[in-house]
GROMACS .gro file of N, CA and C in nm:
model
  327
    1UNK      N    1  -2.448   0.659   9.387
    1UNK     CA    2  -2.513   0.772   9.325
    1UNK      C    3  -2.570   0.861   9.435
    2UNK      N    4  -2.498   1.010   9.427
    2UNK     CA    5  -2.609   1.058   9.570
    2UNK      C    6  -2.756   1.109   9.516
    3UNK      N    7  -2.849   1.104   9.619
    3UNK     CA    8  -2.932   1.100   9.613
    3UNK      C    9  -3.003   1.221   9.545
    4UNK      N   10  -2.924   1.320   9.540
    4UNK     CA   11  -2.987   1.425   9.434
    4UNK      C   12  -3.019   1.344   9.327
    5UNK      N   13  -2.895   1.292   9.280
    5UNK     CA   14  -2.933   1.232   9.118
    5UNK      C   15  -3.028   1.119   9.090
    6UNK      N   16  -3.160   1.105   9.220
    6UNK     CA   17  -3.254   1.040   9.177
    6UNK      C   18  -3.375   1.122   9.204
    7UNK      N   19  -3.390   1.277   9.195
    7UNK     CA   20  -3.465   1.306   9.241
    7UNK      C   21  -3.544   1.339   9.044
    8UNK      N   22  -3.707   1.332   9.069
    8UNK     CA   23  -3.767   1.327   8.964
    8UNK      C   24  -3.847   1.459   8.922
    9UNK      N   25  -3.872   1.525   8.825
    9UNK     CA   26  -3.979   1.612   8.767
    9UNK      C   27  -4.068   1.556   8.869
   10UNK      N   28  -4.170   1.731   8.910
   10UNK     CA   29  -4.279   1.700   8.986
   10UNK      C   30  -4.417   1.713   8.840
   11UNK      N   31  -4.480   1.617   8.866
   11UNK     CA   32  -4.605   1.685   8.802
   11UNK      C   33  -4.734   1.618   8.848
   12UNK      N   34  -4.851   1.657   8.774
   12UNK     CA   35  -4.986   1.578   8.831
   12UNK      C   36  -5.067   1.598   8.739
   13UNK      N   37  -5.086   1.414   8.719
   13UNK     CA   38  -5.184   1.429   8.570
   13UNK      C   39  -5.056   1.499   8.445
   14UNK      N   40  -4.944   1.486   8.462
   14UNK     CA   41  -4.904   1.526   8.297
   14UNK      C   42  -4.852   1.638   8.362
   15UNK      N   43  -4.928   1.721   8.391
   15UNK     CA   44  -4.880   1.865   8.394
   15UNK      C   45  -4.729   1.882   8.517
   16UNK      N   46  -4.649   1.967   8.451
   16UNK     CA   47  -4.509   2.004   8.536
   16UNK      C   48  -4.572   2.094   8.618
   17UNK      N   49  -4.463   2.101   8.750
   17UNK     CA   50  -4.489   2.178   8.849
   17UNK      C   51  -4.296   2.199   8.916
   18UNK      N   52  -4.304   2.296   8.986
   18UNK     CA   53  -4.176   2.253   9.056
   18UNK      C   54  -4.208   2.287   9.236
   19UNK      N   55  -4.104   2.170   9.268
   19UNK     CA   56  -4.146   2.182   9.431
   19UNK      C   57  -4.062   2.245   9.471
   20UNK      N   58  -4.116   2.355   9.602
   20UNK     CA   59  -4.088   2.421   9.711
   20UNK      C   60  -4.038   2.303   9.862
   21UNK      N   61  -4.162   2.307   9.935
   21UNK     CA   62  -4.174   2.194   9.997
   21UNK      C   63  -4.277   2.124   9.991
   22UNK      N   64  -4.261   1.988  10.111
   22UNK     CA   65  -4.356   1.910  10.112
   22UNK      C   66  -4.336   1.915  10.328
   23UNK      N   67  -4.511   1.892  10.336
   23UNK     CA   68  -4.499   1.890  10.480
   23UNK      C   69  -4.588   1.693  10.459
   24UNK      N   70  -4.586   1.627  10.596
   24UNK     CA   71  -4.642   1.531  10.579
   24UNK      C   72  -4.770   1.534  10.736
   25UNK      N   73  -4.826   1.465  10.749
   25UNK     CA   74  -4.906   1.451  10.858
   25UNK      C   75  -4.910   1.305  10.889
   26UNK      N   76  -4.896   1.216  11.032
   26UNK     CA   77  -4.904   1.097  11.087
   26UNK      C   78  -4.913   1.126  11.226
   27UNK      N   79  -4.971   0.989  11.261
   27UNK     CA   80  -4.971   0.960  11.381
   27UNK      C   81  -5.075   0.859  11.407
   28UNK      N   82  -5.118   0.850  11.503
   28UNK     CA   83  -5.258   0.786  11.553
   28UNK      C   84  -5.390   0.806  11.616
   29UNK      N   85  -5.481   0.748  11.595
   29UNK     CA   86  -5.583   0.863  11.654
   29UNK      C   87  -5.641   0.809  11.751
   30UNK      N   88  -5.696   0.872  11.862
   30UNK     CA   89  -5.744   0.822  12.004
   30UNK      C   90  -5.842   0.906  12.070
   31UNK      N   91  -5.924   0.840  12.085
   31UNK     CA   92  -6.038   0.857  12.203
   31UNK      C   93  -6.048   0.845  12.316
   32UNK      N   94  -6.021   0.989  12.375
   32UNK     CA   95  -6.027   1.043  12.534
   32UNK      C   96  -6.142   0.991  12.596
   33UNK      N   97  -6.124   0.916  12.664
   33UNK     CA   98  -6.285   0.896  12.773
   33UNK      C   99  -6.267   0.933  12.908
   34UNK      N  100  -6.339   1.028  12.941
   34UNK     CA  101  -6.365   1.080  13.054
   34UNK      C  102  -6.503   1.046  13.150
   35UNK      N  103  -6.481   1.017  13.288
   35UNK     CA  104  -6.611   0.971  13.339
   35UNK      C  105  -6.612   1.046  13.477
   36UNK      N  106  -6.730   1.077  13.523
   36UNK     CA  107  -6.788   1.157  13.658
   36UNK      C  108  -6.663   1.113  13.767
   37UNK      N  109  -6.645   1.146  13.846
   37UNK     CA  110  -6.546   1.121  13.972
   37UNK      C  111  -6.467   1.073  13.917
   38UNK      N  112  -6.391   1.088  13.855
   38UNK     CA  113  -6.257   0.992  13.838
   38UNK      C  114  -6.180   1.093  13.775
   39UNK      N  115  -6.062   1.103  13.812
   39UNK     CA  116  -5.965   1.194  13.765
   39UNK      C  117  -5.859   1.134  13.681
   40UNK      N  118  -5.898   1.034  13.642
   40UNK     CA  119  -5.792   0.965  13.546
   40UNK      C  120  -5.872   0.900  13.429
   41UNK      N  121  -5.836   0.969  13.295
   41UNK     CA  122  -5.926   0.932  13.187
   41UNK      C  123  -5.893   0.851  13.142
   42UNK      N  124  -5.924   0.749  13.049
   42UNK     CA  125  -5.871   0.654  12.999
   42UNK      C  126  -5.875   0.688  12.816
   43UNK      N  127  -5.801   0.648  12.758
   43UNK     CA  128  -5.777   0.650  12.571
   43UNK      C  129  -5.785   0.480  12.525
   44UNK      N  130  -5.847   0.518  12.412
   44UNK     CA  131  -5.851   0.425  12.340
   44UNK      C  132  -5.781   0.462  12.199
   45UNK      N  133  -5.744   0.332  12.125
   45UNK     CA  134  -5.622   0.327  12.019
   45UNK      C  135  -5.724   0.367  11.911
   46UNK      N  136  -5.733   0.419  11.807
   46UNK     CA  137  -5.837   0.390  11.693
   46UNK      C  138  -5.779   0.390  11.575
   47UNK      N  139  -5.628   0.348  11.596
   47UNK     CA  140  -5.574   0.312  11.480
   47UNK      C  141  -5.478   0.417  11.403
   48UNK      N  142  -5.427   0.406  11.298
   48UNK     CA  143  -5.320   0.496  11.214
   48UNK      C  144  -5.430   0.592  11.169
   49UNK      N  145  -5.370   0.714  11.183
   49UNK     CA  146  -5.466   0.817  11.112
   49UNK      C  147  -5.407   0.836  10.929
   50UNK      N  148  -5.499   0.895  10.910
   50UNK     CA  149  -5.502   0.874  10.773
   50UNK      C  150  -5.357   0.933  10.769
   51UNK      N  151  -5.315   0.943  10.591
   51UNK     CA  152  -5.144   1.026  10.593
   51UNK      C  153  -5.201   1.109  10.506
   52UNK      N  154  -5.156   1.267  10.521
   52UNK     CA  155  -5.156   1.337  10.390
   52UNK      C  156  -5.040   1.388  10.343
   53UNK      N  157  -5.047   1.474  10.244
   53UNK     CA  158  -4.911   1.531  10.210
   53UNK      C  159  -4.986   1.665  10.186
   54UNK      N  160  -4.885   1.761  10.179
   54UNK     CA  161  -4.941   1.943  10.172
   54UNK      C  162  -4.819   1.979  10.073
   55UNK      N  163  -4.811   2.007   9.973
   55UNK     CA  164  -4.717   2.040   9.847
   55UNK      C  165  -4.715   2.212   9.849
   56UNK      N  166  -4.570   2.222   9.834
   56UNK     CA  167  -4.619   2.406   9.826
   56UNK      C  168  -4.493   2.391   9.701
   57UNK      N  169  -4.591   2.425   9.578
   57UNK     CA  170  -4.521   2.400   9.408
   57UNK      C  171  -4.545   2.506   9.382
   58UNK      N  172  -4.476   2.557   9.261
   58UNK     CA  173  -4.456   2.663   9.188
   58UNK      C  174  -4.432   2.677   9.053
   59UNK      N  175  -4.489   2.777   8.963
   59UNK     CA  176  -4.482   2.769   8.847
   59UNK      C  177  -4.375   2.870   8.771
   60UNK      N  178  -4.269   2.903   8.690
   60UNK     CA  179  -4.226   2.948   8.662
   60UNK      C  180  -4.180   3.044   8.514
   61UNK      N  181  -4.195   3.086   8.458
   61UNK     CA  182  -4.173   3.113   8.332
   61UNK      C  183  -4.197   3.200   8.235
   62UNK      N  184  -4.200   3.249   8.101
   62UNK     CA  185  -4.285   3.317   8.051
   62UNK      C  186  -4.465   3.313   8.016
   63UNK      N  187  -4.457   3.107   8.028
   63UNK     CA  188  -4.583   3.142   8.068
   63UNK      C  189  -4.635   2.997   8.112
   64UNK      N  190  -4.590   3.084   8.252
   64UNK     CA  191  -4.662   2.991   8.394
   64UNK      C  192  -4.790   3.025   8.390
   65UNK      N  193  -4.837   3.104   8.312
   65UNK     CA  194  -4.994   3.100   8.355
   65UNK      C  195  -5.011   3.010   8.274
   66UNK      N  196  -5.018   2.947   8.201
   66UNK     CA  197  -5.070   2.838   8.117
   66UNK      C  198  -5.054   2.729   8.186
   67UNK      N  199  -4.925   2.704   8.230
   67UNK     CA  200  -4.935   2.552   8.338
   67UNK      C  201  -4.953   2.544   8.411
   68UNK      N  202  -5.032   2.696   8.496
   68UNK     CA  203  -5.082   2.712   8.613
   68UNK      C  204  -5.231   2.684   8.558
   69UNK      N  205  -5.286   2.719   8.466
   69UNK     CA  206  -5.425   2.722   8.443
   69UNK      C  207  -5.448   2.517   8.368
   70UNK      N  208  -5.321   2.492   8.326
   70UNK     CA  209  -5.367   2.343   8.309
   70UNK      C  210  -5.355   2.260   8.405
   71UNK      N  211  -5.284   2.309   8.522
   71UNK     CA  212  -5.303   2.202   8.693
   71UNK      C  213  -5.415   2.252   8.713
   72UNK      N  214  -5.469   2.363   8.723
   72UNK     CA  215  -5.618   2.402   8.794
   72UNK      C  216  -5.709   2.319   8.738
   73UNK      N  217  -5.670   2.285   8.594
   73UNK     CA  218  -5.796   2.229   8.534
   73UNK      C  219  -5.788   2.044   8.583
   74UNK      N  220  -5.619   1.991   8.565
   74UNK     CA  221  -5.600   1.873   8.604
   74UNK      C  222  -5.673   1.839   8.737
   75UNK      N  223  -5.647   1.930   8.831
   75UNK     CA  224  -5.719   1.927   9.000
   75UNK      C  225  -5.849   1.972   9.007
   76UNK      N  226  -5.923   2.002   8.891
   76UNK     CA  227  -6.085   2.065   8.958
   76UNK      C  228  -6.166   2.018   8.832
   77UNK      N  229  -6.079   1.986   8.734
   77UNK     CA  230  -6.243   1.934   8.602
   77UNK      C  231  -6.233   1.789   8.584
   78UNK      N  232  -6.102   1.677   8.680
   78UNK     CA  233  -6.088   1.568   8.655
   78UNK      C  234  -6.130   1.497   8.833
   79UNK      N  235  -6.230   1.423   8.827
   79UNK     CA  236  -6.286   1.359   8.937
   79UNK      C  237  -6.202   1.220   8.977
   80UNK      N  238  -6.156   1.187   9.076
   80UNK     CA  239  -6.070   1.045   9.123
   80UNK      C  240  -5.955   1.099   9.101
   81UNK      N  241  -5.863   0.952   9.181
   81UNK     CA  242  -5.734   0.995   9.152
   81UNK      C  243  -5.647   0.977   9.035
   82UNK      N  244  -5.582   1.083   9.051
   82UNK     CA  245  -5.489   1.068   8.937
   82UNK      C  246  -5.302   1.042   9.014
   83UNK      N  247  -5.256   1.098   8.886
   83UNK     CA  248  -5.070   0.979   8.898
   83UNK      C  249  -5.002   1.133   8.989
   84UNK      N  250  -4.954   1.140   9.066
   84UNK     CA  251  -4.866   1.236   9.117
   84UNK      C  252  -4.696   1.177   9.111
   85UNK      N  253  -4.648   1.252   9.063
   85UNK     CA  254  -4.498   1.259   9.059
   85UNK      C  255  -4.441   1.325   9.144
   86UNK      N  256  -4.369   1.304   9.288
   86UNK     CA  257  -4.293   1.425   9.364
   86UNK      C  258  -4.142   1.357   9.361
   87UNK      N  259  -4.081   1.422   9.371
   87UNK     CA  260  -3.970   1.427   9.346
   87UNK      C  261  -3.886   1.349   9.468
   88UNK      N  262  -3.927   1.339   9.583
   88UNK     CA  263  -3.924   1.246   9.707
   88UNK      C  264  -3.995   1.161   9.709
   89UNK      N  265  -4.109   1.189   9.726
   89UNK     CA  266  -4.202   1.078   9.769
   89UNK      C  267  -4.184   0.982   9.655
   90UNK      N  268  -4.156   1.000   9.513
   90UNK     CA  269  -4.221   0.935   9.393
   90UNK      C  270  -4.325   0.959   9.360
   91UNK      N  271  -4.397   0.804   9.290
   91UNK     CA  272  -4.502   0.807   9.196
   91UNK      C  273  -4.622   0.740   9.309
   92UNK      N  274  -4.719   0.818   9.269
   92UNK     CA  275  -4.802   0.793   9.364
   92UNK      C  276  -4.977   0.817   9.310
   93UNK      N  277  -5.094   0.725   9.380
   93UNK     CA  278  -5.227   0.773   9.298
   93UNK      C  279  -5.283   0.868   9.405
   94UNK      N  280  -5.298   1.017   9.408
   94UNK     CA  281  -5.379   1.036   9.498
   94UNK      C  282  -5.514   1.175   9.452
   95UNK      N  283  -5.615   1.187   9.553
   95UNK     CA  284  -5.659   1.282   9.542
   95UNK      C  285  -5.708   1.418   9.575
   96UNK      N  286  -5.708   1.497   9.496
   96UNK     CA  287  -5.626   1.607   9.579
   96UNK      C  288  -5.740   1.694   9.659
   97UNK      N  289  -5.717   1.749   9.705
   97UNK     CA  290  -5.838   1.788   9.818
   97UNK      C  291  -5.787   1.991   9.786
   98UNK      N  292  -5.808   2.057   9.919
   98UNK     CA  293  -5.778   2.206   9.907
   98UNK      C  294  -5.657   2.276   9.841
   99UNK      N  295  -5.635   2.339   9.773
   99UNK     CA  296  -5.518   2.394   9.723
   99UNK      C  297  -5.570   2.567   9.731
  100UNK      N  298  -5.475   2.636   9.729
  100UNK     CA  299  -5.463   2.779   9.710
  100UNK      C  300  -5.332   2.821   9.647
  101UNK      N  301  -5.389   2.928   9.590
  101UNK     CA  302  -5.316   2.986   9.477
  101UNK      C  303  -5.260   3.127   9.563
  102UNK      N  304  -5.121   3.153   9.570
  102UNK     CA  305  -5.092   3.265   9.583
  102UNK      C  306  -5.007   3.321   9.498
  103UNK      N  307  -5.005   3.448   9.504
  103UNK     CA  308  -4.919   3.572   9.391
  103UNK      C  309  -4.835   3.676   9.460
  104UNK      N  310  -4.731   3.692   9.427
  104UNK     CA  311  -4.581   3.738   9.510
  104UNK      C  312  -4.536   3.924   9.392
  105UNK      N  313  -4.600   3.972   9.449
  105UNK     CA  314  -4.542   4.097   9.351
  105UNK      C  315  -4.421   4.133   9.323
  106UNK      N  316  -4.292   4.091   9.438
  106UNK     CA  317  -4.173   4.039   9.438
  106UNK      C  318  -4.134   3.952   9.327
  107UNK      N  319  -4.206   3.862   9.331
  107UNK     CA  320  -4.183   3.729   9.188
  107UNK      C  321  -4.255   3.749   9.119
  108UNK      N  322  -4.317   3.860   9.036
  108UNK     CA  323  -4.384   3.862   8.868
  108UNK      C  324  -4.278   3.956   8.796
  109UNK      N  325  -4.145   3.926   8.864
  109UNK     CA  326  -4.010   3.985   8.763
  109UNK      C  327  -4.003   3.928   8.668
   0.00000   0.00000   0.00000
C-alpha cells in the first residue's frame, strides 16, 4: 500500500483542519562552561531537549469561519491536552501552546 493511502484527516479535539506543513524541533541541550584563562570551554550533556511540532493548517470552504472559530475555541476555552490527529505523525495527546491566525486576500476567492 503506498504510503499516501495511510495518510489520515487532520483534526484537534474533533474539529477538521487540513495540513499545509509540519516543521519539527530536536536535538540536545548543553551547557557551555567557560572559565578565566582558559581558552577551551568545556559542555555539559543536559539531555534530549524537549520535541515540538509547529503545524501550518488551513481551513477551507464556504464556511471555514465556523471551523476556524470551533478550533479557536477547541485551543483556548479547553485547558490540558487534548487528541491531535496529523496525518504523519498520527494520533497523538498534546498541548498546544502559540498559534496565529493569518488571512490571504489572494485566498478569500
Amino acid at each position: 500500500m503506498p504510503w499516501k493511502d495511510t495518510l489520515r484527516p487532520a483534526s484537534f479535539r474533533g474539529v477538521a483542519f487540513k495540513v499545509d506543513t509540519t516543521a519539527r524541533t530536536f536535538g540536545r541541550d548543553a551547557t557551555v562552561h567557560t572559565y578565566p584563562y582558559r581558552d577551551d570551554p568545556t559542555s555539559e550533556d543536559l539531555g534530549r531537549q524537549p520535541r515540538s511540532h509547529t503545524i501550518e493548517g488551513y481551513f477551507i470552504g464556504d464556511d471555514y469561519h465556523k471551523d476556524r472559530d470551533a478550533f479557536l475555541k477547541a485551543v483556548e476555552d479547553t485547558a490540558g491536552p487534548g487528541r491531535l490527529i496529523h496525518p504523519l505523525l498520527g494520533e497523538k495527546q498534546v498541548v498546544p501552546q502559540a498559534g496565529r491566525l493569518n488571512w490571504s486576500r489572494q485566498e478569500l476567492g
